[in-house]
Coordinates of C-alpha atoms in Angstrom, one line a residue:
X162 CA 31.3 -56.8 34.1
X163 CA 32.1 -60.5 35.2
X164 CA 29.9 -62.3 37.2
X165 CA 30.3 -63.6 41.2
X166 CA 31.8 -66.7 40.8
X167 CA 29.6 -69.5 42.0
X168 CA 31.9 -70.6 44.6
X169 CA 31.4 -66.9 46.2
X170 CA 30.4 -67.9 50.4
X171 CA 26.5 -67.0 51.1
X172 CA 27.4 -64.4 53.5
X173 CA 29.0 -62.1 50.1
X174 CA 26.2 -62.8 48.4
X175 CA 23.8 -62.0 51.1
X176 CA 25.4 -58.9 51.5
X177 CA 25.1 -58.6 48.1
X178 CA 21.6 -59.2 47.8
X179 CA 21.1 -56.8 50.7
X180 CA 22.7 -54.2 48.8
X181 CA 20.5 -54.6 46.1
X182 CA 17.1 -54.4 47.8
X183 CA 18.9 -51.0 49.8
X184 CA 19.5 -49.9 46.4
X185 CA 16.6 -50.4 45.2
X186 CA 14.7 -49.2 48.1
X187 CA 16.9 -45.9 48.3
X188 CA 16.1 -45.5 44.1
X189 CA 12.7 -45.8 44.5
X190 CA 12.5 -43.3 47.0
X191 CA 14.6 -40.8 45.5
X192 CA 12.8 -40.8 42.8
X193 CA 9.3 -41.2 43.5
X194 CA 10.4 -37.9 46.1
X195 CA 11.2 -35.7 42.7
X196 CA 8.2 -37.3 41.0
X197 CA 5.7 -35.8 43.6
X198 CA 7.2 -32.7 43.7
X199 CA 7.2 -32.6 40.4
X200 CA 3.7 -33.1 40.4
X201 CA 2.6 -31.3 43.4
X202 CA 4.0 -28.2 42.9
X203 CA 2.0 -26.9 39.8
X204 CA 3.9 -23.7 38.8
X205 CA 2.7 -21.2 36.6
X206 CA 5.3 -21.8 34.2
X207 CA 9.0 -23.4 33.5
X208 CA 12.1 -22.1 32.5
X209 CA 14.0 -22.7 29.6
X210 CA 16.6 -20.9 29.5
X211 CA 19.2 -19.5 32.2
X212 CA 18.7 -15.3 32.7
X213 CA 21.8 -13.6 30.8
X214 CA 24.1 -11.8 33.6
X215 CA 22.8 -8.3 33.2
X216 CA 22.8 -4.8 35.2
X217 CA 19.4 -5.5 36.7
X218 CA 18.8 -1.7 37.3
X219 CA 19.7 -0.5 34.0
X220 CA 18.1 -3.3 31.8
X221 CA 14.6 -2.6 31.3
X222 CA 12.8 -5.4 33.4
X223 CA 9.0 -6.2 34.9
X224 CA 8.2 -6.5 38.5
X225 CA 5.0 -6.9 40.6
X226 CA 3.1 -4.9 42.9
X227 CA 2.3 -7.2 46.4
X228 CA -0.3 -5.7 48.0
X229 CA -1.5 -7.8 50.6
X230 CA -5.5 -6.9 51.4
X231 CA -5.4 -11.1 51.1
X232 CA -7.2 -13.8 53.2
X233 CA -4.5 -16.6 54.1
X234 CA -1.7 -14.7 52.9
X235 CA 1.5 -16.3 52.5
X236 CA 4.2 -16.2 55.2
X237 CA 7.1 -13.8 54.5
X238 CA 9.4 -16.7 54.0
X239 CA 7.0 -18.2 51.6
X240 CA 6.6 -15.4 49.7
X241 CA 9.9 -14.7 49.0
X242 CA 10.4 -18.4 48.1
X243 CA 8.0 -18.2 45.5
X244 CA 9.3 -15.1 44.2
X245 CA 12.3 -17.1 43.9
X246 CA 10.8 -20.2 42.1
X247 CA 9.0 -17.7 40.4
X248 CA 12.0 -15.7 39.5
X249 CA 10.3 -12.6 40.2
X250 CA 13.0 -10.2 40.7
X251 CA 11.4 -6.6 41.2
X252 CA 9.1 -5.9 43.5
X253 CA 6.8 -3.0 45.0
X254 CA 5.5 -2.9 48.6
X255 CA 2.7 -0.1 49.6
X256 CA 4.2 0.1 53.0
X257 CA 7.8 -0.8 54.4
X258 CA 7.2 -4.5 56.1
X259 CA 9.6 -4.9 57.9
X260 CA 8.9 -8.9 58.2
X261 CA 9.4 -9.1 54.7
X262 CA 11.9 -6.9 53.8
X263 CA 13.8 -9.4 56.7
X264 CA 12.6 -12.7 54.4
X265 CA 14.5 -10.3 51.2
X266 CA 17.8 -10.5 53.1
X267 CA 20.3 -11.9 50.6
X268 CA 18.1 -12.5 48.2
X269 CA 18.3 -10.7 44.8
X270 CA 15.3 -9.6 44.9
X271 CA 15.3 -5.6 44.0
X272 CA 12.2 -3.9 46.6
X273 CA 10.8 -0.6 45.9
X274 CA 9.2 0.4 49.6
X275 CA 6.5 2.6 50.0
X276 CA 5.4 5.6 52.6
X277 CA 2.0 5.3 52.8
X278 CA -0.4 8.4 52.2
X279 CA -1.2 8.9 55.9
X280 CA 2.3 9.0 56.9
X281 CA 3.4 12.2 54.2
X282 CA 2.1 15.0 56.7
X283 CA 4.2 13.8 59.6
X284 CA 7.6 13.5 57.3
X285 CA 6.8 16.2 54.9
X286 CA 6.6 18.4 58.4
X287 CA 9.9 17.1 60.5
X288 CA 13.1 16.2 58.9
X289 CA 13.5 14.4 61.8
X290 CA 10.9 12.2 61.0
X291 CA 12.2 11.5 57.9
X292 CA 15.5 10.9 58.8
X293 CA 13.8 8.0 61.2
X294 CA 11.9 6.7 58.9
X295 CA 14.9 6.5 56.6
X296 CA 17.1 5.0 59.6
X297 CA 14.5 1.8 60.1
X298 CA 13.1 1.2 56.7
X299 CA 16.0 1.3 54.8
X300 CA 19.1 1.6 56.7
X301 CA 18.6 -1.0 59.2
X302 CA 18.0 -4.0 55.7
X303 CA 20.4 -2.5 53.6
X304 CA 22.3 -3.8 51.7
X305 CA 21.3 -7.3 52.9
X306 CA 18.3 -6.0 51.5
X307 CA 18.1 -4.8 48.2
X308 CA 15.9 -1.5 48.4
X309 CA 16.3 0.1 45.1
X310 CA 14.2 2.7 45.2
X311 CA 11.3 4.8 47.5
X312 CA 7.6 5.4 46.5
X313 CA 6.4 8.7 48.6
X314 CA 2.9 7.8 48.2
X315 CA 0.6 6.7 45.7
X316 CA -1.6 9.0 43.4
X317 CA -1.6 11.6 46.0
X318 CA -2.0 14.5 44.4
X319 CA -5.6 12.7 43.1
X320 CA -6.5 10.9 45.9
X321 CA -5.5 13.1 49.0
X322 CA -4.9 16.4 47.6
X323 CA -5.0 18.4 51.0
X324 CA -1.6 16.1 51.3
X325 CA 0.1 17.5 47.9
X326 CA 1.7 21.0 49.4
X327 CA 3.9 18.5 51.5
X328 CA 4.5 16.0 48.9
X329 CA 7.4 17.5 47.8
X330 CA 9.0 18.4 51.4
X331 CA 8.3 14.8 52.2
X332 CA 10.4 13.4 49.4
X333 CA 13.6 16.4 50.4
X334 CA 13.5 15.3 53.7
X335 CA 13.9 12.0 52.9
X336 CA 16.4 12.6 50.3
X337 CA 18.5 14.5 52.4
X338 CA 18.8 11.4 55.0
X339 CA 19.5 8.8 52.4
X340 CA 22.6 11.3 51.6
X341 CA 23.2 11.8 55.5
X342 CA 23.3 7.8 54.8
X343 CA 25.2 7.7 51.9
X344 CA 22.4 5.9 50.2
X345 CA 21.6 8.3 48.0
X346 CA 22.9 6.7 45.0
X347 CA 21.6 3.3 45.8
X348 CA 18.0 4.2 46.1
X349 CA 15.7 6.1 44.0
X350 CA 12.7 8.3 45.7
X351 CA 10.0 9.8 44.1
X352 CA 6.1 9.0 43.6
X353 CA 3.9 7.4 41.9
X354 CA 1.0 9.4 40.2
X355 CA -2.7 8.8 38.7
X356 CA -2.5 9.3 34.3
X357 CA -5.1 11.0 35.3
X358 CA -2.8 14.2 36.1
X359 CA -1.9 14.2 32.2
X360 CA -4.8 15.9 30.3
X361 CA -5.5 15.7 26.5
X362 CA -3.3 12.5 26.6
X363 CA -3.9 11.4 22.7
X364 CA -2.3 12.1 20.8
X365 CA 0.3 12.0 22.8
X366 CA 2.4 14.9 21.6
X367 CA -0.7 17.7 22.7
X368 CA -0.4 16.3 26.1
X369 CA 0.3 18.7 29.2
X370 CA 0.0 18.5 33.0
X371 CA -3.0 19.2 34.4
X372 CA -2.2 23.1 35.1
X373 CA -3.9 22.9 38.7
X374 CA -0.7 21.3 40.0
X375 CA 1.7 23.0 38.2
X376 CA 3.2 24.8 41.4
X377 CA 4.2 20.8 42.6
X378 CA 4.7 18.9 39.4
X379 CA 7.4 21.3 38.2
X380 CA 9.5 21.4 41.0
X381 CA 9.1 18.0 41.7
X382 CA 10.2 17.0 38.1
X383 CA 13.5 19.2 38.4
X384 CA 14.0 17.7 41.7
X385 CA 13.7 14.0 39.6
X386 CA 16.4 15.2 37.1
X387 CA 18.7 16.7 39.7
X388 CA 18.7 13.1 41.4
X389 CA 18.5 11.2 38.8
X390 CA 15.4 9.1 39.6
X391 CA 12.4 8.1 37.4
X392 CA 8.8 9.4 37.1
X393 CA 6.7 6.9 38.2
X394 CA 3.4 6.7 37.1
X395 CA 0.2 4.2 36.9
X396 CA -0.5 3.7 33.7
X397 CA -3.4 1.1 32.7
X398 CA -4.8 0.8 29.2
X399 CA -7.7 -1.3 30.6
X400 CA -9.0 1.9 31.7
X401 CA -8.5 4.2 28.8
X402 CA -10.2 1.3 26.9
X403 CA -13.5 1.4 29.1
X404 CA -13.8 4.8 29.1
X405 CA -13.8 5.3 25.6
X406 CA -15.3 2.0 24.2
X407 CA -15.9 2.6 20.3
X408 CA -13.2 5.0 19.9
X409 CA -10.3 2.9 21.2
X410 CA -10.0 -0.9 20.0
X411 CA -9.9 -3.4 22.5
X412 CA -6.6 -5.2 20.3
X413 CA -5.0 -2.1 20.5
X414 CA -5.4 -2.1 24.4
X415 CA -4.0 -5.4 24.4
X416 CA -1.1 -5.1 22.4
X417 CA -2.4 -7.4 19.6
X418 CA -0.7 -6.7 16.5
X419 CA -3.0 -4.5 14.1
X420 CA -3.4 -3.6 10.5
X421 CA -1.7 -0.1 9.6
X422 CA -5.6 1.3 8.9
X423 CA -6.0 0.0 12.4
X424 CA -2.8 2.0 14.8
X425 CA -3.2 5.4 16.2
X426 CA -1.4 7.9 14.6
X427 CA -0.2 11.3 15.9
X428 CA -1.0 13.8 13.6
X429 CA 1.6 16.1 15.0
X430 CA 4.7 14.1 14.7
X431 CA 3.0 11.2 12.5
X432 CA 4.7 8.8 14.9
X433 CA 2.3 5.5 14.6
X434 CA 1.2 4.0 17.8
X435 CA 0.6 0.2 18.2
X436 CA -0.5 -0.2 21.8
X437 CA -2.5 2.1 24.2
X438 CA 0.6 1.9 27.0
X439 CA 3.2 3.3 24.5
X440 CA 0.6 6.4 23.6
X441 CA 0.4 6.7 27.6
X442 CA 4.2 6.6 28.3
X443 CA 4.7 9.0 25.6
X444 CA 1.9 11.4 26.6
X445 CA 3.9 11.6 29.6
X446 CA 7.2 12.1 28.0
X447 CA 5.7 15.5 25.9
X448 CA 4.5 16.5 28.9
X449 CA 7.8 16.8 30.8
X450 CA 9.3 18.2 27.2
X451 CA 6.7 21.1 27.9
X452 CA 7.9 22.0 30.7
X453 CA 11.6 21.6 29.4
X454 CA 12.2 18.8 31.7
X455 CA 13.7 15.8 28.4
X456 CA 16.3 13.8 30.8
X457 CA 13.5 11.8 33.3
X458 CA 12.7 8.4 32.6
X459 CA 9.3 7.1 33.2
X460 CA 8.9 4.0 35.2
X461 CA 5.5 2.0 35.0
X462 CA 4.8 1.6 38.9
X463 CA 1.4 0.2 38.0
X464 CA -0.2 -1.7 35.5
X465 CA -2.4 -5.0 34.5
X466 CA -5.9 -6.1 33.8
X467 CA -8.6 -7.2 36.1
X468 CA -9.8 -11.5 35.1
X469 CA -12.7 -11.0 36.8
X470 CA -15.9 -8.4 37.5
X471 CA -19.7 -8.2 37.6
X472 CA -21.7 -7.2 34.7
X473 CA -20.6 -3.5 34.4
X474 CA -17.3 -4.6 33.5
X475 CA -17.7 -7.4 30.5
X476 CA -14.0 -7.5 29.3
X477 CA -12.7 -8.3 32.7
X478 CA -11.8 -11.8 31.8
X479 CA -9.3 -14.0 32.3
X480 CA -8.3 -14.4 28.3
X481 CA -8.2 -10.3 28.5
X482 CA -6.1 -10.4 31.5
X483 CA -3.6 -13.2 30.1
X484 CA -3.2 -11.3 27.2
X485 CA -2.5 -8.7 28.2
X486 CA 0.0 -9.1 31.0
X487 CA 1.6 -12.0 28.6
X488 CA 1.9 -8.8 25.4
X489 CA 3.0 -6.4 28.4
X490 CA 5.9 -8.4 29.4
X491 CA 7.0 -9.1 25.9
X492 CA 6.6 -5.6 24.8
X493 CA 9.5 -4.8 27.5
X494 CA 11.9 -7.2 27.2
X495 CA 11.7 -6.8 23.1
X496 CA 13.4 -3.7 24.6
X497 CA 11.9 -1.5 21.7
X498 CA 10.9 1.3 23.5
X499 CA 8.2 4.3 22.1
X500 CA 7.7 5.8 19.0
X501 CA 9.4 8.8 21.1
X502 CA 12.2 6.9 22.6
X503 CA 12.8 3.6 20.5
X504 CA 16.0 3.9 22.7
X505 CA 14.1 3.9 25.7
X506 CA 12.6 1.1 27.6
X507 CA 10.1 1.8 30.3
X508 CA 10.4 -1.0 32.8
X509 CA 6.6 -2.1 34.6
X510 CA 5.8 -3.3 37.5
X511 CA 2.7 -5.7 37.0
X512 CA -0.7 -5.0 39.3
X513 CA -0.6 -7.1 40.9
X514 CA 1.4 -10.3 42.3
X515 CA -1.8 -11.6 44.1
X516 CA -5.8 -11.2 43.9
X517 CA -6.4 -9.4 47.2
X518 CA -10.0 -10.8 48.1
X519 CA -10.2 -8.7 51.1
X520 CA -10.6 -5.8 49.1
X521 CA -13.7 -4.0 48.9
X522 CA -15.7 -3.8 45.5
X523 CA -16.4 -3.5 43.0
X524 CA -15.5 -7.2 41.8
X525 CA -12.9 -6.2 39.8
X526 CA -10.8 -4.6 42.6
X527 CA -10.1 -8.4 43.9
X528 CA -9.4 -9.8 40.8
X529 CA -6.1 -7.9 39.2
X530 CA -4.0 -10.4 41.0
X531 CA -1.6 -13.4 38.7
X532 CA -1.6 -15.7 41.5
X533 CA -4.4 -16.5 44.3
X534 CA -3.3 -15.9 47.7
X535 CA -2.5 -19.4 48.2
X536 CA -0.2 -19.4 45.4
X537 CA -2.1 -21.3 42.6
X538 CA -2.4 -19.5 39.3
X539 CA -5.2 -17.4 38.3
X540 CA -4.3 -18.4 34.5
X541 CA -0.8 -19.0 32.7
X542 CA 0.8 -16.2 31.2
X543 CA 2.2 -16.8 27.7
X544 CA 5.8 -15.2 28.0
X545 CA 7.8 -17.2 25.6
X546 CA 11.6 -15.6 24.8
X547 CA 11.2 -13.2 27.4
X548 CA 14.0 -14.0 29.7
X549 CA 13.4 -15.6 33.3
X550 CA 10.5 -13.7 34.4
X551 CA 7.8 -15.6 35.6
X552 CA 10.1 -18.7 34.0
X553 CA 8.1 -19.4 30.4
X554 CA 6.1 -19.8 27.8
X555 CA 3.0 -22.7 28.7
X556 CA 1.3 -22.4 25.9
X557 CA 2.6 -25.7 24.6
X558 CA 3.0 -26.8 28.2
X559 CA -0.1 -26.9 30.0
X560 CA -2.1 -30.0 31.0
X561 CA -5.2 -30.7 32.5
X562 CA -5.9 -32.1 36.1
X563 CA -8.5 -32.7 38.4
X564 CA -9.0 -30.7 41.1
X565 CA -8.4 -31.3 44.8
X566 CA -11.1 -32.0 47.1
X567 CA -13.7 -33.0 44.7
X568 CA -16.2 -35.7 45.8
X569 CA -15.4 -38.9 44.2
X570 CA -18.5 -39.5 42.9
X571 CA -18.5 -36.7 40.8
X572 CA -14.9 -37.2 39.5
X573 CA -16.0 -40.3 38.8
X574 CA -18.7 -39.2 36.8
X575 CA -16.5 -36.9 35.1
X576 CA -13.7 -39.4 33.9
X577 CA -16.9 -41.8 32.5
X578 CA -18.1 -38.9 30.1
X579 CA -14.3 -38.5 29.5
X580 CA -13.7 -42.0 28.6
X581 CA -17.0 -42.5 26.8
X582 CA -18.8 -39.6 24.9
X583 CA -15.6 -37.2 25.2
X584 CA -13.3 -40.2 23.5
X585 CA -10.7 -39.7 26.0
X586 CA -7.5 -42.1 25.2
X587 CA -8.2 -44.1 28.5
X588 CA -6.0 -47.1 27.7
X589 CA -3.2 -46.6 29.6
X590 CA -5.5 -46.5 32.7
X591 CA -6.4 -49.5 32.2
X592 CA -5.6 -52.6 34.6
X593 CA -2.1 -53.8 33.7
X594 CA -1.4 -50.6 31.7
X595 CA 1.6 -48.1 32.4
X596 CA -0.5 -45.3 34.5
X597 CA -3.4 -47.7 36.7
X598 CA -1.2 -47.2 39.3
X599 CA -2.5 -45.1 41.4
X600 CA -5.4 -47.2 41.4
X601 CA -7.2 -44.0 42.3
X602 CA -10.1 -42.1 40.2
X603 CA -8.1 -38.8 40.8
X604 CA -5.3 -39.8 39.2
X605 CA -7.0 -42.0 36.2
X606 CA -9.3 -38.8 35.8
X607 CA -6.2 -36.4 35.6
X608 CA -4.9 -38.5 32.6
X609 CA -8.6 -39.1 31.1
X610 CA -9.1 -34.8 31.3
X611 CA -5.9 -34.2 30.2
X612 CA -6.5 -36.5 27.2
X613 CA -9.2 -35.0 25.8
X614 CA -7.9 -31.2 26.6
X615 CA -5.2 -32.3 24.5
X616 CA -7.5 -33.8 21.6
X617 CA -9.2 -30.7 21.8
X618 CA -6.0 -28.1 21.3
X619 CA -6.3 -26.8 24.5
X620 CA -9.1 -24.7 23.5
X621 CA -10.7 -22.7 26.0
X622 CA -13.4 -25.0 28.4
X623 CA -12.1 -28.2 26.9
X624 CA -10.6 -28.0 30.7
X625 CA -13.3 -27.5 32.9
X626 CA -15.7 -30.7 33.4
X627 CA -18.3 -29.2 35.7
X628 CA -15.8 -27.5 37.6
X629 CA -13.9 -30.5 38.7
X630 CA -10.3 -29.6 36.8
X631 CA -7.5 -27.0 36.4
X632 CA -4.5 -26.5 34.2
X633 CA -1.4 -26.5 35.1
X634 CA 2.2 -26.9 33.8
X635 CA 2.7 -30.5 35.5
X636 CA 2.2 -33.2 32.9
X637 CA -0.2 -36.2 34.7
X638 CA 0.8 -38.8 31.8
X639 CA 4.2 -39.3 33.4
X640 CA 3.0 -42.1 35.3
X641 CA 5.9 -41.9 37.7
X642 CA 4.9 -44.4 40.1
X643 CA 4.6 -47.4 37.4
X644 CA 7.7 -46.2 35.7
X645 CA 9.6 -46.2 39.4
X646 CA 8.0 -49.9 40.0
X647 CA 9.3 -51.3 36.7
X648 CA 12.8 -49.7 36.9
X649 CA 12.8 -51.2 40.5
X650 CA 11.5 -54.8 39.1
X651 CA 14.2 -54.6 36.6
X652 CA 17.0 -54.4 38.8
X653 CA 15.1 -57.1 42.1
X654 CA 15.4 -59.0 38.5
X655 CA 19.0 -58.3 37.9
X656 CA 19.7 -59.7 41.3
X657 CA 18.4 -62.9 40.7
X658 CA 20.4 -62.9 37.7
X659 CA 23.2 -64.2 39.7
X660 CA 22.9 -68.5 39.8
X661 CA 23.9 -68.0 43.5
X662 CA 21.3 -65.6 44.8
X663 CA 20.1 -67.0 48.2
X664 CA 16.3 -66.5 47.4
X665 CA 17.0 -68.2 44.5
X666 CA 18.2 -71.7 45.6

């Protein structure tokens, strides 16, 4: 580009100059904007690759329960919005709220709703009712609202069994006024049930229906093949694991791959298990064959794994609970189905979005959540080539930061044992280096942790320093702020470049 010529009047090159500095300004700004929200919005995990344009309701997927027994719980709006950063795309309500099936509107975010328990007598008894309820929970959102589907209850024929002889009317009643709707064909209804109601469940081909509720499950099941909708049940290996410690491996519960001496076999149909939920899915499935129901397809309403319990529960840790959840959603997008149906993918719908502390105890009930009500990540899920869910795989992408709202002095503390006995690489902090600026002892003990969880592989508690830091996916040795300032500098200095430059005569 040629140069201003010198004999250029000082009021061009003023405005020239001026230019630059609102250049620079604007730069600066723009940039040090994405840098901090880059760095102050700490998600779970990135994506890396765009989600393929599929039939959401036929591909197998993963969703999340949301229950929301949580202290400071987000806003409607901010929940969707981080279902959307998120790109959580299925979700499960245990009621109808209507606040947030509002924040859903034109959103692609597929709902499941929910009747709660107390509310089957008075539909199961009035198809009136029903056809109310049906009228402002579902007609009055859709479609701006994508309700995909109805849960009449949960685990009620274990949990409130004086409700199960109106179970069934319930789900008619609401049937027939989604056809009075013509919606019919665009939501699902049916109810989600305890594996609890499957007895001799391993191996899976001896399993049956607990006869007790044979005079329900039956005609419930025909009613799910005549309509074409799924049996959901809740299906949690971490259970079937506690209960029979010794017998069942704790890999096999997490979907860890085994050694052949190691995988369940069914003696019956020598089909080889790998994984506790596949056994359960297909306990289910032999249990609909007896009863000559073979064209319903289960769908996984519930299941996780708690991070966190007292003493009676030992393997109710956080590496248990990233594990698994991480294997879960794998195992469904490999798209590999059973040993009964390799053609057959049960979709899941993770329990749960958020750890509801407001729930009573034991410890574990509180702790089944991903996220913390406030958003933050209870640990990072390792989902790597498994679509857009819950974005990616962090195992090579996580970093260590200090936490907010620790007292200085300790930080301080923290970053010296960091720098000194934990051989932190603390150059760069150092005055005149790339990242001193923030001249801050949050930010130099951010890069100092994150050092030395690096030089330790990320290894479990090489992130922890007393309790003063957190991973996260946001990496603190982008020193934004002294890369902005020199990029800035560069171009104040391109300015003066010019012989003619007011500030320089």
């Amino acid at each position: 580009m040629r140069k201003p010529s010198s004999s250029s009047s000082p009021m061009t090159i003023t405005n020239l100059s001026l230019s630059t500095i609102y250049f620079c300004f604007f730069f600066i700004s723009t940039l040090l904007f994405t840098a901090s929200q880059a760095t102050s919005s700490s998600l779970i995990l990135t994506t890396t690759k765009q989600q393929q344009n599929q039939d959401q309701d036929k591909e197998p997927f993963v969703g999340v329960n949301i229950g929301t027994d949580v202290s400071n719980l987000l806003s409607p709006s901010d929940l969707v919005s981080f279902l959307q950063v998120q790109q959580i795309n299925h979700i499960r309500l245990y009621d109808a709220d209507p606040d947030i099936l509002k924040a859903l509107a034109k959103t692609k975010i597929r709902v499941i709703i929910s009747v709660p328990n107390n509310q089957i007598l008075a539909i199961g008894s009035s198809n009136t009712t029903a056809a109310s309820w049906v009228g402002r929970n579902v007609v009055a959102y859709y479609p701006e609202t994508l309700i995909t589907g109805i849960a009449v209850g949960d685990e009620v024929l274990t949990t409130v069994p004086s409700s199960a002889p109106l179970l069934l009317p319930a789900i008619q009643s609401l049937y027939s006024a989604l056809v009075a709707a013509n919606l019919h064909t665009h939501v699902k209804i049916s109810t989600p049930h305890a594996a609890s109601i499957i007895l001799d469940p391993f191996p899976p081909s001896q399993a049956f229906f607990n006869q007790s509720w044979s005079q329900i499950v039956l005609p419930l099941l025909q009613f799910l093949s005549k309509t074409g909708s799924p049996l959901m049940m809740n299906l949690y290996p971490y259970y079937v694991f506690m209960q029979n410690k010794g017998v069942v491996p704790l890999d096999n519960a997490l979907f860890k791959p085994l050694t052949p001496s190691k995988e369940m076999v069914d003696p019956n149909t020598l089909l080889h298990y790998t994984n506790v939920l596949d056994a359960m899915i297909d306990a289910a499935y032999f249990s609909m064959k007896n009863l000559n129901i073979t064209d319903v397809v289960v769908l996984v309403t519930e299941s996780g794994w708690p991070s966190k319990a007292d003493s009676k529960e030992p393997f109710a840790t956080i590496d248990n609970a990233d594990t698994y959840n991480s294997n879960l959603i794998k195992h469904v997008f490999d798209r590999s189905g059973t040993p009964l149906h390799p053609e057959t993918t049960s979709s899941v719908y993770i329990y749960e979005l958020l750890n509801e502390d407001l729930r009573s105890p034991p410890v574990s009930e509180a702790n089944w959540g991903l996220f913390y009500g406030n958003s933050s990540a209870v640990y990072l899920l390792h989902v790597s080539g498994s679509g857009s869910f819950l974005a990616n795989d962090t195992t090579n992408q996580t970093y260590c930061i200090a936490m907010d709202g620790v007292d200085s002095k300790i930080l301080q503390a923290a970053l010296d044992w960091a720098c000194g006995p934990g051989r932190s690489n603390c150059s760069e902090i150092q005055p005149g280096q790339d990242c001193y600026s923030p001249n801050n002892v949050k930010s130099h003990a951010s890069y100092a942790f994150d050092s030395y969880y690096q030089k330790e592989g990320r290894a479990a508690g090489s992130c922890d320093f007393k309790g003063v830091a957190t991973i996260t996916t946001t990496d603190p040795s982008k020193c934004y702020f002294s890369i902005l300032v020199l990029a800035c500098l560069d171009i104040f200095i391109c300015a003066l470049s010019f012989n003619d430059f007011p500030l320089a005569q």
